[in-house]
């Protein structure tokens, strides 16, 4: 079982998340009532939807992790899953994302009727915008 599969199975059991297709068209997503939270694009690469405020709050911690890639201006962070510690990091960040999205003001919600069509999926998750090199190769440059 790949790290992404392990993470997906663990997160899918959370009562605040439900599975569906990713709005970017590639992979599976886990969604809260209000937003898409996680896109699973491959066996190792996952995009996590954080709020701007959460990214700013944890910017230095996120930037210091070899598993995290930030794209300027994006509310998504890419998590590269190589080991169990990366899966644990993702689960912790999903918890932060859920709390951040639940505390967002209602004015930030996507317009439309309640239900799945009202999910806010900001354009431009990081799929195809981030290239993740294996950690060994990244350190040899």
mmCIF file of N, CA and C in Angstrom:
data_model
loop_
_atom_site.group_PDB
_atom_site.id
_atom_site.type_symbol
_atom_site.label_atom_id
_atom_site.label_comp_id
_atom_site.label_asym_id
_atom_site.label_seq_id
_atom_site.Cartn_x
_atom_site.Cartn_y
_atom_site.Cartn_z
ATOM 1 N N UNK A 1 0.847 -1.178 0.000
ATOM 2 C CA UNK A 1 0.000 0.000 0.000
ATOM 3 C C UNK A 1 0.895 1.244 0.000
ATOM 4 N N UNK A 2 0.586 2.210 -0.857
ATOM 5 C CA UNK A 2 1.393 3.427 -0.952
ATOM 6 C C UNK A 2 1.074 4.375 0.205
ATOM 7 N N UNK A 3 1.965 5.328 0.467
ATOM 8 C CA UNK A 3 1.680 6.304 1.526
ATOM 9 C C UNK A 3 0.371 7.065 1.277
ATOM 10 N N UNK A 4 0.095 7.425 0.032
ATOM 11 C CA UNK A 4 -1.140 8.156 -0.260
ATOM 12 C C UNK A 4 -2.366 7.282 0.003
ATOM 13 N N UNK A 5 -2.286 6.015 -0.326
ATOM 14 C CA UNK A 5 -3.409 5.111 -0.051
ATOM 15 C C UNK A 5 -3.648 4.978 1.454
ATOM 16 N N UNK A 6 -2.557 4.871 2.222
ATOM 17 C CA UNK A 6 -2.696 4.790 3.678
ATOM 18 C C UNK A 6 -3.342 6.060 4.222
ATOM 19 N N UNK A 7 -2.860 7.206 3.746
ATOM 20 C CA UNK A 7 -3.421 8.478 4.215
ATOM 21 C C UNK A 7 -4.893 8.601 3.823
ATOM 22 N N UNK A 8 -5.220 8.243 2.591
ATOM 23 C CA UNK A 8 -6.603 8.346 2.122
ATOM 24 C C UNK A 8 -7.522 7.472 2.980
ATOM 25 N N UNK A 9 -7.114 6.248 3.243
ATOM 26 C CA UNK A 9 -7.944 5.352 4.050
ATOM 27 C C UNK A 9 -8.148 5.881 5.465
ATOM 28 N N UNK A 10 -7.095 6.420 6.045
ATOM 29 C CA UNK A 10 -7.222 6.964 7.400
ATOM 30 C C UNK A 10 -8.123 8.190 7.413
ATOM 31 N N UNK A 11 -7.941 9.084 6.439
ATOM 32 C CA UNK A 11 -8.737 10.312 6.404
ATOM 33 C C UNK A 11 -10.184 10.059 6.011
ATOM 34 N N UNK A 12 -10.416 9.083 5.160
ATOM 35 C CA UNK A 12 -11.778 8.790 4.724
ATOM 36 C C UNK A 12 -12.640 8.340 5.908
ATOM 37 N N UNK A 13 -12.024 7.833 6.949
ATOM 38 C CA UNK A 13 -12.756 7.407 8.142
ATOM 39 C C UNK A 13 -13.158 8.588 9.030
ATOM 40 N N UNK A 14 -12.606 9.768 8.785
ATOM 41 C CA UNK A 14 -12.950 10.933 9.595
ATOM 42 C C UNK A 14 -14.389 11.350 9.285
ATOM 43 N N UNK A 15 -15.187 11.624 10.307
ATOM 44 C CA UNK A 15 -16.597 11.955 10.064
ATOM 45 C C UNK A 15 -16.812 13.281 9.333
ATOM 46 N N UNK A 16 -15.855 14.180 9.360
ATOM 47 C CA UNK A 16 -16.020 15.489 8.716
ATOM 48 C C UNK A 16 -15.618 15.485 7.247
ATOM 49 N N UNK A 17 -15.180 14.345 6.713
ATOM 50 C CA UNK A 17 -14.704 14.280 5.328
ATOM 51 C C UNK A 17 -15.482 13.238 4.533
ATOM 52 N N UNK A 18 -15.730 13.562 3.264
ATOM 53 C CA UNK A 18 -16.352 12.606 2.352
ATOM 54 C C UNK A 18 -15.557 12.589 1.054
ATOM 55 N N UNK A 19 -15.536 11.429 0.393
ATOM 56 C CA UNK A 19 -14.735 11.236 -0.812
ATOM 57 C C UNK A 19 -15.519 11.596 -2.068
ATOM 58 N N UNK A 20 -14.775 12.020 -3.081
ATOM 59 C CA UNK A 20 -15.345 12.334 -4.386
ATOM 60 C C UNK A 20 -14.227 12.619 -5.363
ATOM 61 N N UNK A 21 -14.576 12.924 -6.611
ATOM 62 C CA UNK A 21 -13.535 13.254 -7.586
ATOM 63 C C UNK A 21 -12.944 14.642 -7.295
ATOM 64 N N UNK A 22 -11.671 14.810 -7.591
ATOM 65 C CA UNK A 22 -11.025 16.119 -7.417
ATOM 66 C C UNK A 22 -11.528 17.079 -8.489
ATOM 67 N N UNK A 23 -11.796 18.305 -8.115
ATOM 68 C CA UNK A 23 -12.331 19.293 -9.056
ATOM 69 C C UNK A 23 -11.343 19.636 -10.166
ATOM 70 N N UNK A 24 -10.050 19.367 -9.950
ATOM 71 C CA UNK A 24 -9.049 19.652 -10.976
ATOM 72 C C UNK A 24 -9.067 18.590 -12.074
ATOM 73 N N UNK A 25 -9.802 17.499 -11.840
ATOM 74 C CA UNK A 25 -9.934 16.464 -12.847
ATOM 75 C C UNK A 25 -8.968 15.310 -12.711
ATOM 76 N N UNK A 26 -8.057 15.373 -11.741
ATOM 77 C CA UNK A 26 -7.081 14.298 -11.574
ATOM 78 C C UNK A 26 -7.085 13.803 -10.141
ATOM 79 N N UNK A 27 -7.449 12.545 -9.957
ATOM 80 C CA UNK A 27 -7.389 11.931 -8.643
ATOM 81 C C UNK A 27 -8.677 12.052 -7.863
ATOM 82 N N UNK A 28 -8.545 11.734 -6.582
ATOM 83 C CA UNK A 28 -9.685 11.750 -5.669
ATOM 84 C C UNK A 28 -9.531 12.911 -4.691
ATOM 85 N N UNK A 29 -10.668 13.342 -4.168
ATOM 86 C CA UNK A 29 -10.678 14.431 -3.198
ATOM 87 C C UNK A 29 -11.385 13.979 -1.933
ATOM 88 N N UNK A 30 -11.020 14.598 -0.839
ATOM 89 C CA UNK A 30 -11.784 14.500 0.391
ATOM 90 C C UNK A 30 -12.297 15.895 0.686
ATOM 91 N N UNK A 31 -13.595 15.967 0.967
ATOM 92 C CA UNK A 31 -14.266 17.255 1.102
ATOM 93 C C UNK A 31 -14.924 17.390 2.464
ATOM 94 N N UNK A 32 -14.928 18.609 2.960
ATOM 95 C CA UNK A 32 -15.739 18.926 4.130
ATOM 96 C C UNK A 32 -17.094 19.396 3.600
ATOM 97 N N UNK A 33 -17.960 19.808 4.479
ATOM 98 C CA UNK A 33 -19.261 20.318 4.054
ATOM 99 C C UNK A 33 -19.087 21.581 3.213
ATOM 100 N N UNK A 34 -18.045 22.356 3.505
ATOM 101 C CA UNK A 34 -17.865 23.651 2.848
ATOM 102 C C UNK A 34 -16.877 23.654 1.699
ATOM 103 N N UNK A 35 -15.854 22.795 1.740
ATOM 104 C CA UNK A 35 -14.740 22.925 0.804
ATOM 105 C C UNK A 35 -14.110 21.581 0.465
ATOM 106 N N UNK A 36 -13.427 21.557 -0.678
ATOM 107 C CA UNK A 36 -12.508 20.458 -0.946
ATOM 108 C C UNK A 36 -11.285 20.712 -0.071
ATOM 109 N N UNK A 37 -10.844 19.679 0.616
ATOM 110 C CA UNK A 37 -9.735 19.837 1.553
ATOM 111 C C UNK A 37 -8.463 19.205 1.021
ATOM 112 N N UNK A 38 -8.557 18.017 0.425
ATOM 113 C CA UNK A 38 -7.367 17.288 -0.015
ATOM 114 C C UNK A 38 -7.607 16.694 -1.391
ATOM 115 N N UNK A 39 -6.631 16.831 -2.268
ATOM 116 C CA UNK A 39 -6.618 16.146 -3.566
ATOM 117 C C UNK A 39 -5.498 15.116 -3.546
ATOM 118 N N UNK A 40 -5.827 13.861 -3.818
ATOM 119 C CA UNK A 40 -4.825 12.791 -3.929
ATOM 120 C C UNK A 40 -4.557 12.584 -5.414
ATOM 121 N N UNK A 41 -3.418 13.083 -5.889
ATOM 122 C CA UNK A 41 -3.100 13.064 -7.319
ATOM 123 C C UNK A 41 -2.317 11.832 -7.755
ATOM 124 N N UNK A 42 -1.512 11.276 -6.879
ATOM 125 C CA UNK A 42 -0.678 10.128 -7.249
ATOM 126 C C UNK A 42 -0.421 9.299 -6.003
ATOM 127 N N UNK A 43 0.441 8.316 -6.138
ATOM 128 C CA UNK A 43 0.777 7.459 -4.996
ATOM 129 C C UNK A 43 1.561 8.193 -3.918
ATOM 130 N N UNK A 44 2.084 9.370 -4.247
ATOM 131 C CA UNK A 44 2.907 10.094 -3.274
ATOM 132 C C UNK A 44 2.603 11.583 -3.165
ATOM 133 N N UNK A 45 1.890 12.157 -4.102
ATOM 134 C CA UNK A 45 1.679 13.607 -4.096
ATOM 135 C C UNK A 45 0.228 13.968 -3.808
ATOM 136 N N UNK A 46 0.074 14.858 -2.829
ATOM 137 C CA UNK A 46 -1.224 15.267 -2.339
ATOM 138 C C UNK A 46 -1.235 16.790 -2.255
ATOM 139 N N UNK A 47 -2.337 17.398 -2.682
ATOM 140 C CA UNK A 47 -2.509 18.836 -2.488
ATOM 141 C C UNK A 47 -3.507 19.056 -1.363
ATOM 142 N N UNK A 48 -3.156 19.946 -0.460
ATOM 143 C CA UNK A 48 -3.966 20.255 0.710
ATOM 144 C C UNK A 48 -4.423 21.708 0.628
ATOM 145 N N UNK A 49 -5.710 21.921 0.787
ATOM 146 C CA UNK A 49 -6.292 23.260 0.701
ATOM 147 C C UNK A 49 -6.327 23.902 2.087
ATOM 148 N N UNK A 50 -5.448 24.845 2.294
ATOM 149 C CA UNK A 50 -5.432 25.628 3.526
ATOM 150 C C UNK A 50 -5.996 27.013 3.235
ATOM 151 N N UNK A 51 -6.357 27.735 4.233
ATOM 152 C CA UNK A 51 -6.752 29.123 4.034
ATOM 153 C C UNK A 51 -5.493 29.990 3.966
ATOM 154 N N UNK A 52 -5.644 31.167 3.407
ATOM 155 C CA UNK A 52 -4.520 32.104 3.340
ATOM 156 C C UNK A 52 -3.985 32.383 4.753
ATOM 157 N N UNK A 53 -4.896 32.564 5.677
ATOM 158 C CA UNK A 53 -4.510 32.862 7.058
ATOM 159 C C UNK A 53 -3.694 31.716 7.671
ATOM 160 N N UNK A 54 -4.114 30.464 7.424
ATOM 161 C CA UNK A 54 -3.381 29.307 7.969
ATOM 162 C C UNK A 54 -1.991 29.200 7.349
ATOM 163 N N UNK A 55 -1.895 29.445 6.052
ATOM 164 C CA UNK A 55 -0.581 29.395 5.400
ATOM 165 C C UNK A 55 0.337 30.452 5.982
ATOM 166 N N UNK A 56 -0.183 31.658 6.175
ATOM 167 C CA UNK A 56 0.640 32.718 6.751
ATOM 168 C C UNK A 56 1.068 32.375 8.174
ATOM 169 N N UNK A 57 0.168 31.794 8.936
ATOM 170 C CA UNK A 57 0.473 31.457 10.328
ATOM 171 C C UNK A 57 1.568 30.399 10.437
ATOM 172 N N UNK A 58 1.544 29.414 9.529
ATOM 173 C CA UNK A 58 2.488 28.300 9.596
ATOM 174 C C UNK A 58 3.549 28.358 8.493
ATOM 175 N N UNK A 59 3.698 29.493 7.854
ATOM 176 C CA UNK A 59 4.581 29.618 6.692
ATOM 177 C C UNK A 59 6.009 29.110 6.943
ATOM 178 N N UNK A 60 6.602 29.514 8.038
ATOM 179 C CA UNK A 60 7.991 29.113 8.307
ATOM 180 C C UNK A 60 8.089 27.616 8.594
ATOM 181 N N UNK A 61 7.127 27.080 9.313
ATOM 182 C CA UNK A 61 7.120 25.635 9.582
ATOM 183 C C UNK A 61 6.902 24.858 8.288
ATOM 184 N N UNK A 62 5.970 25.305 7.462
ATOM 185 C CA UNK A 62 5.704 24.625 6.192
ATOM 186 C C UNK A 62 6.929 24.688 5.286
ATOM 187 N N UNK A 63 7.524 25.865 5.198
ATOM 188 C CA UNK A 63 8.692 26.053 4.338
ATOM 189 C C UNK A 63 9.911 25.272 4.796
ATOM 190 N N UNK A 64 9.967 24.920 6.075
ATOM 191 C CA UNK A 64 11.100 24.178 6.603
ATOM 192 C C UNK A 64 11.001 22.676 6.427
ATOM 193 N N UNK A 65 9.861 22.195 5.961
ATOM 194 C CA UNK A 65 9.670 20.753 5.791
ATOM 195 C C UNK A 65 10.090 20.314 4.395
ATOM 196 N N UNK A 66 10.828 19.215 4.326
ATOM 197 C CA UNK A 66 11.225 18.689 3.019
ATOM 198 C C UNK A 66 10.051 18.022 2.306
ATOM 199 N N UNK A 67 8.952 17.777 3.008
ATOM 200 C CA UNK A 67 7.783 17.135 2.404
ATOM 201 C C UNK A 67 6.799 18.137 1.806
ATOM 202 N N UNK A 68 6.980 19.427 2.094
ATOM 203 C CA UNK A 68 6.003 20.453 1.711
ATOM 204 C C UNK A 68 6.548 21.330 0.598
ATOM 205 N N UNK A 69 5.690 21.636 -0.370
ATOM 206 C CA UNK A 69 6.015 22.604 -1.421
ATOM 207 C C UNK A 69 4.933 23.677 -1.422
ATOM 208 N N UNK A 70 5.363 24.931 -1.384
ATOM 209 C CA UNK A 70 4.449 26.064 -1.435
ATOM 210 C C UNK A 70 4.527 26.723 -2.805
ATOM 211 N N UNK A 71 3.390 27.163 -3.312
ATOM 212 C CA UNK A 71 3.339 27.918 -4.561
ATOM 213 C C UNK A 71 2.856 29.318 -4.192
ATOM 214 N N UNK A 72 3.637 30.350 -4.507
ATOM 215 C CA UNK A 72 3.232 31.717 -4.147
ATOM 216 C C UNK A 72 1.833 32.036 -4.663
ATOM 217 N N UNK A 73 1.006 32.578 -3.772
ATOM 218 C CA UNK A 73 -0.346 32.985 -4.130
ATOM 219 C C UNK A 73 -1.380 31.879 -4.097
ATOM 220 N N UNK A 74 -0.962 30.638 -3.908
ATOM 221 C CA UNK A 74 -1.896 29.514 -3.876
ATOM 222 C C UNK A 74 -2.330 29.230 -2.452
ATOM 223 N N UNK A 75 -3.593 28.852 -2.284
ATOM 224 C CA UNK A 75 -4.083 28.427 -0.976
ATOM 225 C C UNK A 75 -3.967 26.911 -0.824
ATOM 226 N N UNK A 76 -3.238 26.285 -1.722
ATOM 227 C CA UNK A 76 -2.978 24.849 -1.670
ATOM 228 C C UNK A 76 -1.497 24.639 -1.395
ATOM 229 N N UNK A 77 -1.179 23.628 -0.606
ATOM 230 C CA UNK A 77 0.208 23.219 -0.411
ATOM 231 C C UNK A 77 0.324 21.776 -0.884
ATOM 232 N N UNK A 78 1.440 21.442 -1.472
ATOM 233 C CA UNK A 78 1.680 20.082 -1.933
ATOM 234 C C UNK A 78 2.471 19.345 -0.867
ATOM 235 N N UNK A 79 2.003 18.156 -0.537
ATOM 236 C CA UNK A 79 2.680 17.310 0.437
ATOM 237 C C UNK A 79 3.155 16.067 -0.310
ATOM 238 N N UNK A 80 4.459 15.813 -0.265
ATOM 239 C CA UNK A 80 5.036 14.631 -0.894
ATOM 240 C C UNK A 80 5.210 13.575 0.188
ATOM 241 N N UNK A 81 4.551 12.450 -0.005
ATOM 242 C CA UNK A 81 4.525 11.397 1.003
ATOM 243 C C UNK A 81 5.562 10.321 0.684
ATOM 244 N N UNK A 82 6.632 10.291 1.459
ATOM 245 C CA UNK A 82 7.678 9.283 1.295
ATOM 246 C C UNK A 82 7.668 8.235 2.405
ATOM 247 N N UNK A 83 7.134 8.596 3.565
ATOM 248 C CA UNK A 83 7.240 7.708 4.718
ATOM 249 C C UNK A 83 6.056 7.937 5.668
ATOM 250 N N UNK A 84 5.992 7.147 6.719
ATOM 251 C CA UNK A 84 4.893 7.266 7.684
ATOM 252 C C UNK A 84 4.869 8.633 8.361
ATOM 253 N N UNK A 85 6.043 9.225 8.588
ATOM 254 C CA UNK A 85 6.083 10.553 9.209
ATOM 255 C C UNK A 85 5.412 11.592 8.306
ATOM 256 N N UNK A 86 5.553 11.451 6.982
ATOM 257 C CA UNK A 86 4.894 12.374 6.056
ATOM 258 C C UNK A 86 3.381 12.195 6.105
ATOM 259 N N UNK A 87 2.929 10.945 6.243
ATOM 260 C CA UNK A 87 1.493 10.679 6.369
ATOM 261 C C UNK A 87 0.968 11.321 7.649
ATOM 262 N N UNK A 88 1.702 11.184 8.743
ATOM 263 C CA UNK A 88 1.301 11.809 10.007
ATOM 264 C C UNK A 88 1.265 13.329 9.880
ATOM 265 N N UNK A 89 2.248 13.896 9.171
ATOM 266 C CA UNK A 89 2.256 15.344 8.923
ATOM 267 C C UNK A 89 1.005 15.752 8.151
ATOM 268 N N UNK A 90 0.670 15.000 7.097
ATOM 269 C CA UNK A 90 -0.529 15.317 6.321
ATOM 270 C C UNK A 90 -1.774 15.272 7.192
ATOM 271 N N UNK A 91 -1.922 14.256 8.014
ATOM 272 C CA UNK A 91 -3.100 14.171 8.876
ATOM 273 C C UNK A 91 -3.193 15.365 9.815
ATOM 274 N N UNK A 92 -2.061 15.793 10.356
ATOM 275 C CA UNK A 92 -2.055 16.978 11.228
ATOM 276 C C UNK A 92 -2.468 18.221 10.452
ATOM 277 N N UNK A 93 -1.954 18.359 9.234
ATOM 278 C CA UNK A 93 -2.305 19.521 8.417
ATOM 279 C C UNK A 93 -3.763 19.496 7.979
ATOM 280 N N UNK A 94 -4.310 18.320 7.730
ATOM 281 C CA UNK A 94 -5.734 18.222 7.389
ATOM 282 C C UNK A 94 -6.577 18.688 8.572
ATOM 283 N N UNK A 95 -6.179 18.335 9.767
ATOM 284 C CA UNK A 95 -6.888 18.795 10.955
ATOM 285 C C UNK A 95 -6.858 20.323 11.044
ATOM 286 N N UNK A 96 -5.698 20.907 10.771
ATOM 287 C CA UNK A 96 -5.577 22.373 10.761
ATOM 288 C C UNK A 96 -6.461 22.967 9.661
ATOM 289 N N UNK A 97 -6.460 22.344 8.489
ATOM 290 C CA UNK A 97 -7.265 22.845 7.368
ATOM 291 C C UNK A 97 -8.750 22.804 7.703
ATOM 292 N N UNK A 98 -9.209 21.715 8.288
ATOM 293 C CA UNK A 98 -10.629 21.616 8.650
ATOM 294 C C UNK A 98 -11.021 22.714 9.627
ATOM 295 N N UNK A 99 -10.192 22.923 10.628
ATOM 296 C CA UNK A 99 -10.487 23.969 11.616
ATOM 297 C C UNK A 99 -10.470 25.351 10.955
ATOM 298 N N UNK A 100 -9.496 25.584 10.076
ATOM 299 C CA UNK A 100 -9.388 26.883 9.403
ATOM 300 C C UNK A 100 -10.601 27.135 8.507
ATOM 301 N N UNK A 101 -11.047 26.120 7.794
ATOM 302 C CA UNK A 101 -12.196 26.297 6.907
ATOM 303 C C UNK A 101 -13.493 26.446 7.686
ATOM 304 N N UNK A 102 -13.613 25.784 8.820
ATOM 305 C CA UNK A 102 -14.827 25.898 9.632
ATOM 306 C C UNK A 102 -14.941 27.266 10.268
ATOM 307 N N UNK A 103 -13.820 27.918 10.527
ATOM 308 C CA UNK A 103 -13.859 29.229 11.178
ATOM 309 C C UNK A 103 -13.860 30.390 10.194
ATOM 310 N N UNK A 104 -13.836 30.070 8.893
ATOM 311 C CA UNK A 104 -13.903 31.125 7.875
ATOM 312 C C UNK A 104 -15.254 31.810 7.917
ATOM 313 N N UNK A 105 -15.294 33.116 7.650
ATOM 314 C CA UNK A 105 -16.581 33.811 7.604
ATOM 315 C C UNK A 105 -17.455 33.269 6.467
ATOM 316 N N UNK A 106 -18.789 33.215 6.646
ATOM 317 C CA UNK A 106 -19.683 32.715 5.595
ATOM 318 C C UNK A 106 -19.541 33.461 4.279
ATOM 319 N N UNK A 107 -19.124 34.704 4.299
ATOM 320 C CA UNK A 107 -18.971 35.478 3.059
ATOM 321 C C UNK A 107 -17.920 34.880 2.140
ATOM 322 N N UNK A 108 -17.012 34.058 2.682
ATOM 323 C CA UNK A 108 -15.971 33.439 1.874
ATOM 324 C C UNK A 108 -16.447 32.197 1.134
ATOM 325 N N UNK A 109 -17.684 31.756 1.389
ATOM 326 C CA UNK A 109 -18.200 30.563 0.725
ATOM 327 C C UNK A 109 -18.471 30.830 -0.740
ATOM 328 N N UNK A 110 -18.391 29.776 -1.532
ATOM 329 C CA UNK A 110 -18.723 29.889 -2.950
ATOM 330 C C UNK A 110 -20.215 30.139 -3.087
ATOM 331 N N UNK A 111 -20.644 30.974 -4.059
ATOM 332 C CA UNK A 111 -22.064 31.206 -4.233
ATOM 333 C C UNK A 111 -22.754 29.951 -4.759
ATOM 334 N N UNK A 112 -24.033 29.861 -4.504
ATOM 335 C CA UNK A 112 -24.797 28.741 -5.033
ATOM 336 C C UNK A 112 -25.609 28.087 -3.943
ATOM 337 N N UNK A 113 -26.453 27.142 -4.339
ATOM 338 C CA UNK A 113 -27.317 26.478 -3.367
ATOM 339 C C UNK A 113 -26.509 25.561 -2.461
ATOM 340 N N UNK A 114 -27.038 25.228 -1.301
ATOM 341 C CA UNK A 114 -26.332 24.315 -0.417
ATOM 342 C C UNK A 114 -26.155 22.956 -1.072
ATOM 343 N N UNK A 115 -25.160 22.232 -0.600
ATOM 344 C CA UNK A 115 -24.922 20.896 -1.136
ATOM 345 C C UNK A 115 -23.621 20.834 -1.895
ATOM 346 N N UNK A 116 -23.377 19.721 -2.591
ATOM 347 C CA UNK A 116 -22.089 19.504 -3.249
ATOM 348 C C UNK A 116 -21.736 20.568 -4.276
ATOM 349 N N UNK A 117 -22.722 21.170 -4.934
ATOM 350 C CA UNK A 117 -22.393 22.172 -5.947
ATOM 351 C C UNK A 117 -21.888 23.466 -5.335
ATOM 352 N N UNK A 118 -22.097 23.652 -4.033
ATOM 353 C CA UNK A 118 -21.650 24.877 -3.387
ATOM 354 C C UNK A 118 -20.240 24.751 -2.829
ATOM 355 N N UNK A 119 -19.609 23.599 -2.995
ATOM 356 C CA UNK A 119 -18.252 23.449 -2.474
ATOM 357 C C UNK A 119 -17.329 24.486 -3.087
ATOM 358 N N UNK A 120 -16.543 25.073 -2.254
ATOM 359 C CA UNK A 120 -15.567 26.042 -2.730
ATOM 360 C C UNK A 120 -14.303 25.302 -3.135
ATOM 361 N N UNK A 121 -13.972 25.333 -4.402
ATOM 362 C CA UNK A 121 -12.742 24.722 -4.891
ATOM 363 C C UNK A 121 -11.963 25.786 -5.629
ATOM 364 N N UNK A 122 -11.093 26.499 -4.905
ATOM 365 C CA UNK A 122 -10.387 27.579 -5.543
ATOM 366 C C UNK A 122 -9.619 27.062 -6.753
ATOM 367 N N UNK A 123 -9.598 27.844 -7.808
ATOM 368 C CA UNK A 123 -8.888 27.391 -8.995
ATOM 369 C C UNK A 123 -7.412 27.209 -8.683
ATOM 370 N N UNK A 124 -6.831 26.278 -9.366
ATOM 371 C CA UNK A 124 -5.385 26.152 -9.287
ATOM 372 C C UNK A 124 -4.859 25.421 -8.093
ATOM 373 N N UNK A 125 -5.392 24.217 -7.790
ATOM 374 C CA UNK A 125 -4.631 23.418 -6.837
ATOM 375 C C UNK A 125 -3.258 23.263 -7.493
ATOM 376 N N UNK A 126 -2.315 22.751 -6.804
ATOM 377 C CA UNK A 126 -0.933 22.784 -7.291
ATOM 378 C C UNK A 126 -0.581 21.679 -8.279
ATOM 379 N N UNK A 127 -1.546 20.849 -8.663
ATOM 380 C CA UNK A 127 -1.256 19.768 -9.596
ATOM 381 C C UNK A 127 -0.685 20.346 -10.884
ATOM 382 N N UNK A 128 0.412 19.808 -11.320
ATOM 383 C CA UNK A 128 1.176 20.232 -12.501
ATOM 384 C C UNK A 128 1.865 21.588 -12.311
ATOM 385 N N UNK A 129 1.794 22.163 -11.126
ATOM 386 C CA UNK A 129 2.494 23.412 -10.854
ATOM 387 C C UNK A 129 3.701 23.177 -9.963
ATOM 388 N N UNK A 130 3.831 21.953 -9.419
ATOM 389 C CA UNK A 130 4.910 21.629 -8.497
ATOM 390 C C UNK A 130 5.594 20.370 -8.990
ATOM 391 N N UNK A 131 6.909 20.396 -9.018
ATOM 392 C CA UNK A 131 7.699 19.205 -9.309
ATOM 393 C C UNK A 131 8.414 18.819 -8.026
ATOM 394 N N UNK A 132 8.191 17.609 -7.603
ATOM 395 C CA UNK A 132 8.812 17.138 -6.362
ATOM 396 C C UNK A 132 9.888 16.139 -6.720
ATOM 397 N N UNK A 133 11.113 16.438 -6.320
ATOM 398 C CA UNK A 133 12.228 15.526 -6.528
ATOM 399 C C UNK A 133 12.347 14.610 -5.315
ATOM 400 N N UNK A 134 12.761 13.371 -5.519
ATOM 401 C CA UNK A 134 12.999 12.510 -4.355
ATOM 402 C C UNK A 134 14.007 13.166 -3.430
ATOM 403 N N UNK A 135 13.874 12.954 -2.140
ATOM 404 C CA UNK A 135 14.738 13.631 -1.173
ATOM 405 C C UNK A 135 16.211 13.368 -1.421
ATOM 406 N N UNK A 136 16.593 12.157 -1.777
ATOM 407 C CA UNK A 136 18.010 11.849 -2.035
ATOM 408 C C UNK A 136 18.534 12.664 -3.203
ATOM 409 N N UNK A 137 17.755 12.774 -4.276
ATOM 410 C CA UNK A 137 18.186 13.530 -5.462
ATOM 411 C C UNK A 137 18.221 15.029 -5.152
ATOM 412 N N UNK A 138 17.299 15.511 -4.370
ATOM 413 C CA UNK A 138 17.246 16.937 -4.042
ATOM 414 C C UNK A 138 18.481 17.348 -3.257
ATOM 415 N N UNK A 139 18.999 16.482 -2.397
ATOM 416 C CA UNK A 139 20.162 16.804 -1.583
ATOM 417 C C UNK A 139 21.477 16.705 -2.326
ATOM 418 N N UNK A 140 21.476 16.069 -3.498
ATOM 419 C CA UNK A 140 22.719 15.876 -4.246
ATOM 420 C C UNK A 140 23.027 17.032 -5.172
ATOM 421 N N UNK A 141 22.095 17.926 -5.384
ATOM 422 C CA UNK A 141 22.278 19.009 -6.368
ATOM 423 C C UNK A 141 23.346 19.974 -5.992
#
